[in-house]
Coordinates of C-alpha atoms in Angstrom, one line a residue:
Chain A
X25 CA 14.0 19.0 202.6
X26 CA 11.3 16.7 203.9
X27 CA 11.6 13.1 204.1
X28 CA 11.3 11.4 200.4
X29 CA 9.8 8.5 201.8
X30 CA 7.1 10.4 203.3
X31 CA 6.5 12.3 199.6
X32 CA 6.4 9.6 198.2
X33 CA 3.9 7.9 200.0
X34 CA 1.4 10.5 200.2
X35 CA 1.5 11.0 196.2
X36 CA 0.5 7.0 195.8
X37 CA -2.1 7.4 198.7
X38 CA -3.7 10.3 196.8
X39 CA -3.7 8.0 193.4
X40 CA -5.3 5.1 195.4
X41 CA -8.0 7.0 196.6
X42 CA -9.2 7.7 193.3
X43 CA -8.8 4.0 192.0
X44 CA -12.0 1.7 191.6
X45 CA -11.3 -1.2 194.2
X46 CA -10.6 -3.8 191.7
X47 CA -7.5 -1.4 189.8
X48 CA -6.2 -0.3 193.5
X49 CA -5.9 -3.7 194.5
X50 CA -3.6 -4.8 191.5
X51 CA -1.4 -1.6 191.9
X52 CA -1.1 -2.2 195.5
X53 CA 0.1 -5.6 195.0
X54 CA 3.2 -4.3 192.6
X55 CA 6.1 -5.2 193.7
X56 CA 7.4 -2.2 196.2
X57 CA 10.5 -1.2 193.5
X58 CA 7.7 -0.8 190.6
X59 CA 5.8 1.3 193.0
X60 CA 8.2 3.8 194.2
X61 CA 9.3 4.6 190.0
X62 CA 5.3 4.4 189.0
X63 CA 4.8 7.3 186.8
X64 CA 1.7 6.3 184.6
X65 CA -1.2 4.0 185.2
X66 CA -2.8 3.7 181.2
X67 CA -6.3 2.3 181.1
X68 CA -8.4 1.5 177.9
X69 CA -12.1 0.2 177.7
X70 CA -11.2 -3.8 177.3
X71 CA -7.2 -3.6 177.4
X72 CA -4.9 -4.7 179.6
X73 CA -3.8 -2.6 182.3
X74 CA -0.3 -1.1 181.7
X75 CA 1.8 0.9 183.7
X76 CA 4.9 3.0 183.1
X77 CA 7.7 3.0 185.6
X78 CA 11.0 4.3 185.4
X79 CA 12.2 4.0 181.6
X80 CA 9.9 0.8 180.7
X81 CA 6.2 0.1 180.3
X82 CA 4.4 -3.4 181.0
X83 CA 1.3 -4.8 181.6
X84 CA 0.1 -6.1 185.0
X85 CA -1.4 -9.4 185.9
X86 CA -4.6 -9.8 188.0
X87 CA -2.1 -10.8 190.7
X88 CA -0.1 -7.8 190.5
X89 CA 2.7 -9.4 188.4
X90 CA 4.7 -7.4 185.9
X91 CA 4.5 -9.3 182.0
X92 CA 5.3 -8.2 178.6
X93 CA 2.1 -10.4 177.2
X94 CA -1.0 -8.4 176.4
X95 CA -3.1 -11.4 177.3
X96 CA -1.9 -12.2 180.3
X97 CA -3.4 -8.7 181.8
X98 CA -5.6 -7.4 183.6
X99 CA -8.7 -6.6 181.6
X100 CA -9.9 -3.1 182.2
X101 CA -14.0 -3.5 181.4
X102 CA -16.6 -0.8 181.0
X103 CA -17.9 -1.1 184.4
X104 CA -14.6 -0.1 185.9
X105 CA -14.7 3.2 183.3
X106 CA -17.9 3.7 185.1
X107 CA -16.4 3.1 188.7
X108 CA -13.1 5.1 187.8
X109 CA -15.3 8.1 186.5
X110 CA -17.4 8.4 189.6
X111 CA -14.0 8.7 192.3
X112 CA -12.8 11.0 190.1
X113 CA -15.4 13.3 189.7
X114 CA -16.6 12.4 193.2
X115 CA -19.9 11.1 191.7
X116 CA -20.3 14.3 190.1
X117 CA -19.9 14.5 186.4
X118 CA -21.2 18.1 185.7
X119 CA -18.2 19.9 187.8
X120 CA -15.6 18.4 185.3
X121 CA -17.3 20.1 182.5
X122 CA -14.5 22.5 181.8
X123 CA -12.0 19.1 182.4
X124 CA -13.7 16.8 180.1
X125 CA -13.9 19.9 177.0
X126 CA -9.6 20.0 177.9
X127 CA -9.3 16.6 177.7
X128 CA -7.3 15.9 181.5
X129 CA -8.7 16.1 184.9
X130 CA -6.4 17.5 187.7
X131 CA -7.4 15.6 191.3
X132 CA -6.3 16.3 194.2
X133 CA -2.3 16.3 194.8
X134 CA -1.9 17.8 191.7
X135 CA -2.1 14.2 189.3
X136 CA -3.4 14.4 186.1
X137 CA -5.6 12.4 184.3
X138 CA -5.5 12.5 180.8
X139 CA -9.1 11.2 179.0
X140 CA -9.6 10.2 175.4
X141 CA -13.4 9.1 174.0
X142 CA -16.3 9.7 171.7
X143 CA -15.5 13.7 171.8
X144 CA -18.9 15.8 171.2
X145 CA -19.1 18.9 169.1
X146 CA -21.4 22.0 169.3
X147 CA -21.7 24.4 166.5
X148 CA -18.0 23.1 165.4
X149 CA -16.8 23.5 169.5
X150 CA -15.1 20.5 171.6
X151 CA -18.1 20.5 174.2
X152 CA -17.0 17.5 175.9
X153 CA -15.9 13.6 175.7
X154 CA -19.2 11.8 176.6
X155 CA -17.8 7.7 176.5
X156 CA -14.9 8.1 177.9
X157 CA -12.5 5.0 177.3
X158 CA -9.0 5.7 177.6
X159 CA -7.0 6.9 180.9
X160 CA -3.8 8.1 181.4
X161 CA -2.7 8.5 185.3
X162 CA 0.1 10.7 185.7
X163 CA 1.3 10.4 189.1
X164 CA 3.0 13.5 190.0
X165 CA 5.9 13.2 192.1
X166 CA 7.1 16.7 194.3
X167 CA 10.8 16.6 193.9
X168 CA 12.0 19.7 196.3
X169 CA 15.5 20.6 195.4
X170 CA 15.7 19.8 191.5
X171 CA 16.3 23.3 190.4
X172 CA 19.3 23.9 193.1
X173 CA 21.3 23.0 189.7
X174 CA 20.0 25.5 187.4
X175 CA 19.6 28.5 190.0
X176 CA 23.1 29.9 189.9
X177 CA 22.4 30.2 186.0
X178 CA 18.7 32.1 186.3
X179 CA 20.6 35.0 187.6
X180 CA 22.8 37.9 186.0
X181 CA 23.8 40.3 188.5
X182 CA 21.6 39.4 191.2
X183 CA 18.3 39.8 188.3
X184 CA 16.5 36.7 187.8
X185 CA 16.4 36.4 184.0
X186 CA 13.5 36.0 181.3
X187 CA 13.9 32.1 181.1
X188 CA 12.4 29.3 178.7
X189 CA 12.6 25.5 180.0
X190 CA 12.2 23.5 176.9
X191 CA 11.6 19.9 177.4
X192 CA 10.0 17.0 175.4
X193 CA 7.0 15.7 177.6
X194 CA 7.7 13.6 181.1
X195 CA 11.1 15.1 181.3
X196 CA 10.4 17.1 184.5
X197 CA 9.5 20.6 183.1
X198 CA 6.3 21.2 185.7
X199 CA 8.7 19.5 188.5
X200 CA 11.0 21.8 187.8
X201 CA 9.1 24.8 187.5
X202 CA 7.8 24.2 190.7
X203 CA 10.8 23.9 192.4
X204 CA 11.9 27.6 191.0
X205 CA 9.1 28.8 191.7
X206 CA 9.6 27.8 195.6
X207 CA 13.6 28.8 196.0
X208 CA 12.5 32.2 194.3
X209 CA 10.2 32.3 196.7
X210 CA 11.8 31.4 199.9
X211 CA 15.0 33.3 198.8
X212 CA 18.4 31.0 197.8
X213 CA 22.4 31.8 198.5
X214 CA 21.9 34.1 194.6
X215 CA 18.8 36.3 196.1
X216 CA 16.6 37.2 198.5
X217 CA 13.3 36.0 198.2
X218 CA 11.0 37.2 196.2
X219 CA 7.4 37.4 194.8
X220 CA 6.1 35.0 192.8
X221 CA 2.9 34.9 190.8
X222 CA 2.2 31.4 189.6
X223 CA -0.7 31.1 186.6
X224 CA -1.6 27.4 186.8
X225 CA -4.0 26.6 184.1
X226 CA -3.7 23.2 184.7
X227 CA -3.7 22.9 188.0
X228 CA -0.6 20.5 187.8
X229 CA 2.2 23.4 189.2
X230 CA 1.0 24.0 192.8
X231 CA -1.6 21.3 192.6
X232 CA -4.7 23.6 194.1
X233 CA -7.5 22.4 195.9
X234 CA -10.1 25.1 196.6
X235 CA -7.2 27.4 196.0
X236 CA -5.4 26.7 198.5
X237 CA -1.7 24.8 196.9
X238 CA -0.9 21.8 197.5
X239 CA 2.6 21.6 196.5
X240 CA 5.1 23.8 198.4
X241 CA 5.5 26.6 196.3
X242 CA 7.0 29.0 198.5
X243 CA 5.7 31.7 201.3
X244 CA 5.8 34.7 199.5
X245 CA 3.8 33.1 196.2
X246 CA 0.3 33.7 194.5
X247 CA -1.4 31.3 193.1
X248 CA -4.4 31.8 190.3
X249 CA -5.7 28.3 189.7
X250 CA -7.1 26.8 186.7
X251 CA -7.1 30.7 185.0
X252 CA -5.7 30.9 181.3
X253 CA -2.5 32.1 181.3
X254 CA -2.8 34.9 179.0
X255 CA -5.8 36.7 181.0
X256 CA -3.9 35.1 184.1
X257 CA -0.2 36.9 183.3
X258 CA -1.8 40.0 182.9
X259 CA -4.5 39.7 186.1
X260 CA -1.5 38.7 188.1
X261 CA 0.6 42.0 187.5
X262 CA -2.5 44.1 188.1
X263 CA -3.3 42.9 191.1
X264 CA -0.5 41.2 193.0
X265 CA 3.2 43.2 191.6
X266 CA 5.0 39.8 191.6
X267 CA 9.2 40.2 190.8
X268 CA 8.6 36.8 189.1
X269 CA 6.0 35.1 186.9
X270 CA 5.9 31.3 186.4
X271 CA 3.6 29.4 183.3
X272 CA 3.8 26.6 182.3
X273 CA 3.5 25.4 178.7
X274 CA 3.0 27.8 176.9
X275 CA 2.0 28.2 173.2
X276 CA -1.0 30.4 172.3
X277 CA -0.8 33.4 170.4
X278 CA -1.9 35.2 172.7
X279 CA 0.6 33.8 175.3
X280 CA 3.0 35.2 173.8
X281 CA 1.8 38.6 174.1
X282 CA 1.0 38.2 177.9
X283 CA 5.1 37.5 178.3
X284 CA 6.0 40.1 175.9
X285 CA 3.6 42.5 177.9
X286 CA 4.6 41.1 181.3
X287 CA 8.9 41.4 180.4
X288 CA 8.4 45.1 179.9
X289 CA 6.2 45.6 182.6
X290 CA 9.7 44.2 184.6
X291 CA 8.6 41.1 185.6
X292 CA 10.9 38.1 185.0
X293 CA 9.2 35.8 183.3
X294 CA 9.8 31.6 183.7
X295 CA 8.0 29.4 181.4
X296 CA 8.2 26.3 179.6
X297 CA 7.0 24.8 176.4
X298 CA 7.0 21.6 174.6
X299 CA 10.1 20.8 172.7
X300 CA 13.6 18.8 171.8
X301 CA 15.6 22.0 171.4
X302 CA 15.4 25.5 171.3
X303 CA 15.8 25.4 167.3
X304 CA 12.8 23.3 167.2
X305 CA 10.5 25.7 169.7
X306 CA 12.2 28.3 167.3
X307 CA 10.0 26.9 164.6
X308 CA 6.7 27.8 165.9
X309 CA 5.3 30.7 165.1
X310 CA 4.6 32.6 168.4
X311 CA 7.5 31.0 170.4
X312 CA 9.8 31.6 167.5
X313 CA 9.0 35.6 167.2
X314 CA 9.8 35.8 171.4
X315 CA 12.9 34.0 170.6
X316 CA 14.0 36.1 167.5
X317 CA 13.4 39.3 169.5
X318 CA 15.6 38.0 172.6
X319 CA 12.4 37.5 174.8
X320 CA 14.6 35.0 177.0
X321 CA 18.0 35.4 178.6
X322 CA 18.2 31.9 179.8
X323 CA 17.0 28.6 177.6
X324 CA 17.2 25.5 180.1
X325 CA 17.2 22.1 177.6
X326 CA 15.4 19.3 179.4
X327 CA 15.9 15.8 178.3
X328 CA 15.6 12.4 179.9
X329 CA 19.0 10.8 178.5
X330 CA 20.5 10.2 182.3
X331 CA 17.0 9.6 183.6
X332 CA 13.7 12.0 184.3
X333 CA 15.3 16.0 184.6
X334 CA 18.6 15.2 182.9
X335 CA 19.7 19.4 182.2
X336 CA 20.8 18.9 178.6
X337 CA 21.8 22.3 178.6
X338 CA 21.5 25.9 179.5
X339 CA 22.0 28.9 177.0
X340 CA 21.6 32.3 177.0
X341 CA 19.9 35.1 174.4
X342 CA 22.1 34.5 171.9
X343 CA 22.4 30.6 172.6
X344 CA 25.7 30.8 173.9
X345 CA 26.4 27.8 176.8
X346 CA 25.9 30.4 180.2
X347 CA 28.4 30.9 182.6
X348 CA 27.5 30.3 186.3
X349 CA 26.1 33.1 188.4
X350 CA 28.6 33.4 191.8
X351 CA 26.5 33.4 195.2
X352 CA 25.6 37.2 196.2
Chain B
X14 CA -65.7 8.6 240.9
X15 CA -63.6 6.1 239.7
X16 CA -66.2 5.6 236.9
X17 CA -65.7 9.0 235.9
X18 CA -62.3 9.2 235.6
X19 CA -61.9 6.0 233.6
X20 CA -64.4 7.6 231.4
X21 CA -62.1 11.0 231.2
X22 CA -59.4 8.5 230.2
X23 CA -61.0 6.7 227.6
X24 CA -61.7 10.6 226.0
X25 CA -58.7 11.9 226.7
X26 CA -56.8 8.6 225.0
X27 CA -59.6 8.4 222.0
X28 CA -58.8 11.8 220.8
X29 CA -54.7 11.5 221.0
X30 CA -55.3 8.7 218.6
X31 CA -57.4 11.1 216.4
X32 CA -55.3 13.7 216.6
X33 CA -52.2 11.9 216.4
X34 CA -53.7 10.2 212.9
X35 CA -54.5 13.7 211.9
X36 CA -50.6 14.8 212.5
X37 CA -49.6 12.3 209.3
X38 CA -52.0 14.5 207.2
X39 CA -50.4 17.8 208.4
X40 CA -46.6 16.7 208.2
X41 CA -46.6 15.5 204.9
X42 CA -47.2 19.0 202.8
X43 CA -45.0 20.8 205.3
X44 CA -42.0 18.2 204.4
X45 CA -43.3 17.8 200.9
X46 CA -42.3 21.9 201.1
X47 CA -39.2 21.1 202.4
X48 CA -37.9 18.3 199.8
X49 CA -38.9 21.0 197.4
X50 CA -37.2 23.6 198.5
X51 CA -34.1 21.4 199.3
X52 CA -34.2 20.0 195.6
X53 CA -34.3 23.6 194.5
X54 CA -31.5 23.9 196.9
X55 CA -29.4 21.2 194.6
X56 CA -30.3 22.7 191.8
X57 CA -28.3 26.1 192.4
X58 CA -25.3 24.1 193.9
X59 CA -24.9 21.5 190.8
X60 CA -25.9 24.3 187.7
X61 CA -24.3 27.5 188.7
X62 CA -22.5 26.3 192.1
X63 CA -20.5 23.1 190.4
X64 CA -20.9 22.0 193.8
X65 CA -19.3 18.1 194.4
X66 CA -22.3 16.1 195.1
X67 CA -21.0 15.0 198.4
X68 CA -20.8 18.9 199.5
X69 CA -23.8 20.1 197.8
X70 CA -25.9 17.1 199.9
X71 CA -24.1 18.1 202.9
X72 CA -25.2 21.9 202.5
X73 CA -28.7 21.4 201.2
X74 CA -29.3 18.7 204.3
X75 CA -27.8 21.3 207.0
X76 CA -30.6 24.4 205.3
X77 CA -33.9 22.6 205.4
X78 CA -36.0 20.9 208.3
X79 CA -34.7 17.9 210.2
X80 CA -36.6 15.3 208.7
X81 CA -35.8 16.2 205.1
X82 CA -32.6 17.3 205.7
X83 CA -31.3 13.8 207.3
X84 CA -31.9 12.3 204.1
X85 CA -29.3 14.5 202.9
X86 CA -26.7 15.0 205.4
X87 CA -26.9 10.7 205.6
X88 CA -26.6 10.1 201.9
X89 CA -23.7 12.9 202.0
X90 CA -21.6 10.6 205.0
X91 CA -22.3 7.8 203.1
X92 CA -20.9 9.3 200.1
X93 CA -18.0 10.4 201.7
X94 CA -16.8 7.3 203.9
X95 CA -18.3 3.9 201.8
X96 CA -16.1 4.9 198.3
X97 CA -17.4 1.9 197.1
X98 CA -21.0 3.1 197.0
X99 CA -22.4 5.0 193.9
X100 CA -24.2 8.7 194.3
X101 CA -26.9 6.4 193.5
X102 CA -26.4 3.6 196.5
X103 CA -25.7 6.1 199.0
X104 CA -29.1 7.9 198.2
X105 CA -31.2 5.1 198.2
X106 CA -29.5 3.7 201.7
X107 CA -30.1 7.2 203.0
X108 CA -33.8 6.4 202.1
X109 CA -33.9 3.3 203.7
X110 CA -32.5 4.3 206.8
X111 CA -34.7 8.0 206.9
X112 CA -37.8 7.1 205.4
X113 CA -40.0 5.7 208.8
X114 CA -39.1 8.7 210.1
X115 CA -40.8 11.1 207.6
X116 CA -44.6 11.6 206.6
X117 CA -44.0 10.8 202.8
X118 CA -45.1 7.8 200.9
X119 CA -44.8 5.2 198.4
X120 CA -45.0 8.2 195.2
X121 CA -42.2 10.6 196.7
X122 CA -40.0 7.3 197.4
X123 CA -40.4 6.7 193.6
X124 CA -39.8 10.4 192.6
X125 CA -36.5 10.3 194.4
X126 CA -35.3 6.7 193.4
X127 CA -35.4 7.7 189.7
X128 CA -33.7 11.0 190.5
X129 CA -31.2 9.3 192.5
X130 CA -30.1 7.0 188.8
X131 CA -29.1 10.2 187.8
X132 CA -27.7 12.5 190.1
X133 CA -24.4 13.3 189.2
X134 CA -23.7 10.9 186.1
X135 CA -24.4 13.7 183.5
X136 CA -23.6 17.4 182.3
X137 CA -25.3 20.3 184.0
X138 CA -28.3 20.5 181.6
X139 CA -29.3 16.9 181.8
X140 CA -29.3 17.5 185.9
X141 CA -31.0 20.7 185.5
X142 CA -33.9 18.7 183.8
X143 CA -33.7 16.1 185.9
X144 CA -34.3 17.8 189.2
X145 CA -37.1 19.9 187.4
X146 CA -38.8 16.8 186.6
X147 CA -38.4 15.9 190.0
X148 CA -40.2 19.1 191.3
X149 CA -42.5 19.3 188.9
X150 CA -43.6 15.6 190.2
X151 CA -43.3 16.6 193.8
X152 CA -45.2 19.7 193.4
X153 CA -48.4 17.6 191.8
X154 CA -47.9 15.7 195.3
X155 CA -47.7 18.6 197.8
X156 CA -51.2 19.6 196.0
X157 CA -52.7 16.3 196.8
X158 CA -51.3 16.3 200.3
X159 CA -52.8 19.8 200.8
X160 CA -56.2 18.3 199.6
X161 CA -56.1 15.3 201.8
X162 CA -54.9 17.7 204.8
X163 CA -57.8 19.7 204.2
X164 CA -60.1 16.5 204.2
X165 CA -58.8 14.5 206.6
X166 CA -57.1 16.8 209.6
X167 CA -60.3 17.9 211.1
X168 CA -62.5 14.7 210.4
X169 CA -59.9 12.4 212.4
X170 CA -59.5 14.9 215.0
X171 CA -63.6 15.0 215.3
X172 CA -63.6 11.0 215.1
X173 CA -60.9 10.5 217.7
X174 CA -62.7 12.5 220.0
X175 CA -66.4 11.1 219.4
X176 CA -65.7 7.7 219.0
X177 CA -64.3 8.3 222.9
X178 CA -67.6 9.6 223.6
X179 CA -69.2 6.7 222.1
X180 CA -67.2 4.5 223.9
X181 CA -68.0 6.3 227.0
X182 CA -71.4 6.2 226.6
X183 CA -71.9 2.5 225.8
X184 CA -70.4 2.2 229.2
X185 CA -72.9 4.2 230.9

């Protein structure tokens, strides 16, 4: 495992870099415990700065200081939307076309910036946000070693199993899909190490930049960046015969043919979707017709009641608690 | 003898100047040519490459002549090292620090500044329209260079040379 410090450090150098001077100097002068628990910076057109860290959220002073009173922060002012949207398209708003019709840009180190506006319609379509006002940082932090819990339960017999993380938002999930995605990869004490295809629509799992990932998703792994997943799943087994697939959040219709399609083409399948429990995901309509038909050997239950990737629990097809897979 | 050759001199020196003047009148079209093509250049990055505006400067200034192409590869450094400055800054400090050393004047300054408000702080159709305008402008100008070359090469290269021989013969 590398050093955390180290990580850690490059993550909040990468979310400087795109910060207007005037924001980077606030966040900078955080105290150093804030910093190291920073998981959101949220900026709005003529708010106050606030920042979420660890379980709480407060706004920051011009000085840096932490306070609970809206009008003793920071004022975030239209020129600094203007500032903020220039680093992060790199003074070049027509190559986030694509971003600003999703609503999040991914930057570099795999962050995500979340972006809410005046939206702009054509013939009915999202085409884009045109004044954008509201930000939402999400620094994401590489945690190498978070899945070592759930491993010896992905496996049954030395096969990796069909399995569904379900997790309310900021509970982990993408950390933790990651983190399968490299010991799969690089091979753990339950298998030898195997292929991985990774579809990452968002950009957020192995945190691409001109394709190449940024995140350490393992040796033996194949990334297709920013590609749907549905077209992605099924252009991945074509063309590079991973053992193991891994999506994150899905939900489309037509997601859910691309797993059912991709299980009986014998690929193990990991993905995640939004969610409290699995009788809630059960609910939805696609997710809920994978589930009845036993789609998913494992179900791991994300939750963030003993902090961020608490493992609430892990089931199996028929929602029985699983038992622990021995080392091969 | 030494009359003679001070003579040759004054010649020889009289129709530098005229040809040198001349030069101006030939340079301009040719980089007039190259901003065009360069802008052209940008065009194809930013609507079908997506091209970052810091890379697509960088390419466009390595493809076309030096002159041009400084302009370019400067406001592309810029870009990338001042994060303070704007797409907009770093273009028109390029300009400033470039400009002496082309052959264009006070109209292509004006036809880049107002591109340069632009550049990169709109969707692809508005850039596309944009850097058409641009040409369109720039291509009235490489006429009216052509014309003025035309005029203007030969007739200072002709006075260079007989205003020496005037010179010389006065001295006679």
């Amino acid at each position: 495992m590398l050093d955390k410090g180290d990580k850690e450090g490059s993550s909040m150098q990468e979310i400087m870099a795109i910060l207007p001077a005037s924001v980077r100097s606030i966040i900078t002068a955080l105290p150093s415990t804030v910093l190291e628990v920073l998981e959101e910076i949220r900026l709005r057109q003529n708010q106050p700065l606030e920042i979420r860290y660890g379980q709480q959220t407060s706004y920051v002073t011009p000085a840096g200081q932490i306070t609970s009173i809206a009008r003793q922060g920071w004022v975030f002012t239209q020129d600094h939307v203007v500032k903020l949207l220039n680093q992060v398209s790199q003074h070049s708003l027509y190559a986030l076309e694509e971003e600003l019709k999703r609503g999040y840009i991914t930057v570099v180190g795999g962050h995500r910036i979340g972006i809410a506006g005046k939206v702009v319609l054509e013939r009915g379509d999202v085409k884009g946000i045109r004044d954008v006002t509201s930000f939402n940082i999400r620094i994401a932090r590489e945690k190498k070693g978070v899945a070592q819990k759930v491993m010896p339960y992905l496996f049954e017999k030395g096969n990796l199993q069909n399995t569904l993380v379900i997790s309310p938002p900021m509970c982990g999930k993408t950390t933790l899909l990651r983190d399968i995605a490299r010991q799969v990869s690089y091979g753990s004490e339950w298998s030898s190490s195997r292929k991985v295809g990774i579809v990452d629509e968002r950009s957020e799992l192995a945190g691409c930049l001109q394709g190449v990932p940024q995140r350490d998703v393992g040796p033996r792994t194949d990334v297709l960046d920013a590609c749907p997943k549905a077209i992605g799943m099924m252009m991945l087994i074509r063309s590079m015969s991973p053992d193991a697939l891994i999506v994150d959040e899905i939900g489309r219709p037509e997601d859910g043919d691309a797993v059912w399609e991709a299980i009986h083409a014998g690929v193990a399948v990991i993905c995640s979707a939004h969610g409290s429990n699995v009788e809630e995901v059960a609910r939805r309509p696609m997710l809920g017709k994978l589930i009845r038909h036993g789609a998913f050997s494992r179900y791991i239950v994300l939750s963030r009641s003993r902090g961020v990737g608490t493992i609430q629990a892990i089931y199996d097809s028929s929602l029985n608690p699983v038992k622990r897979e021995l080392p091969a | 003898m030494i009359k003679l050759i001070g003579a040759l001199m004054v010649l020889v020196s009289a129709s530098m100047v005229g040809w040198q003047i001349s030069r101006t009148y030939v340079k301009r079209p040719v980089q007039l040519r190259a901003l065009l093509v360069a802008l052209q250049m940008l065009e194809t990055e930013i609507v079908y490459g997506l091209t970052p505006l810091q890379r697509a400067f960088f390419k466009v200034g390595q493809r076309v002549n030096k002159e041009v192409g400084n302009l370019f590869l400067s406001a592309a450094e810029l870009l990338e090292q001042g994060r303070a400055l704007s797409a907009e800054e770093s273009l028109q400090k390029a300009m400033m620090r470039h400009w002496p050393q082309t052959a264009f004047r006070k109209q292509e300054q004006e036809v880049l500044a107002s591109l340069a408000q632009v550049l990169g702080s709109s969707d692809r159709e508005d850039q596309q329209k944009h850097l058409r305008l641009a040409v369109t402008h720039l291509r009235g100008l490489e006429e009216e260079a052509r014309a003025e070359q035309d005029k203007y090469e030969k007739m200072y290269k002709s006075l260079g040379f007989l205003g020496g021989l005037l010179a010389v013969i006065l001295m006679f």
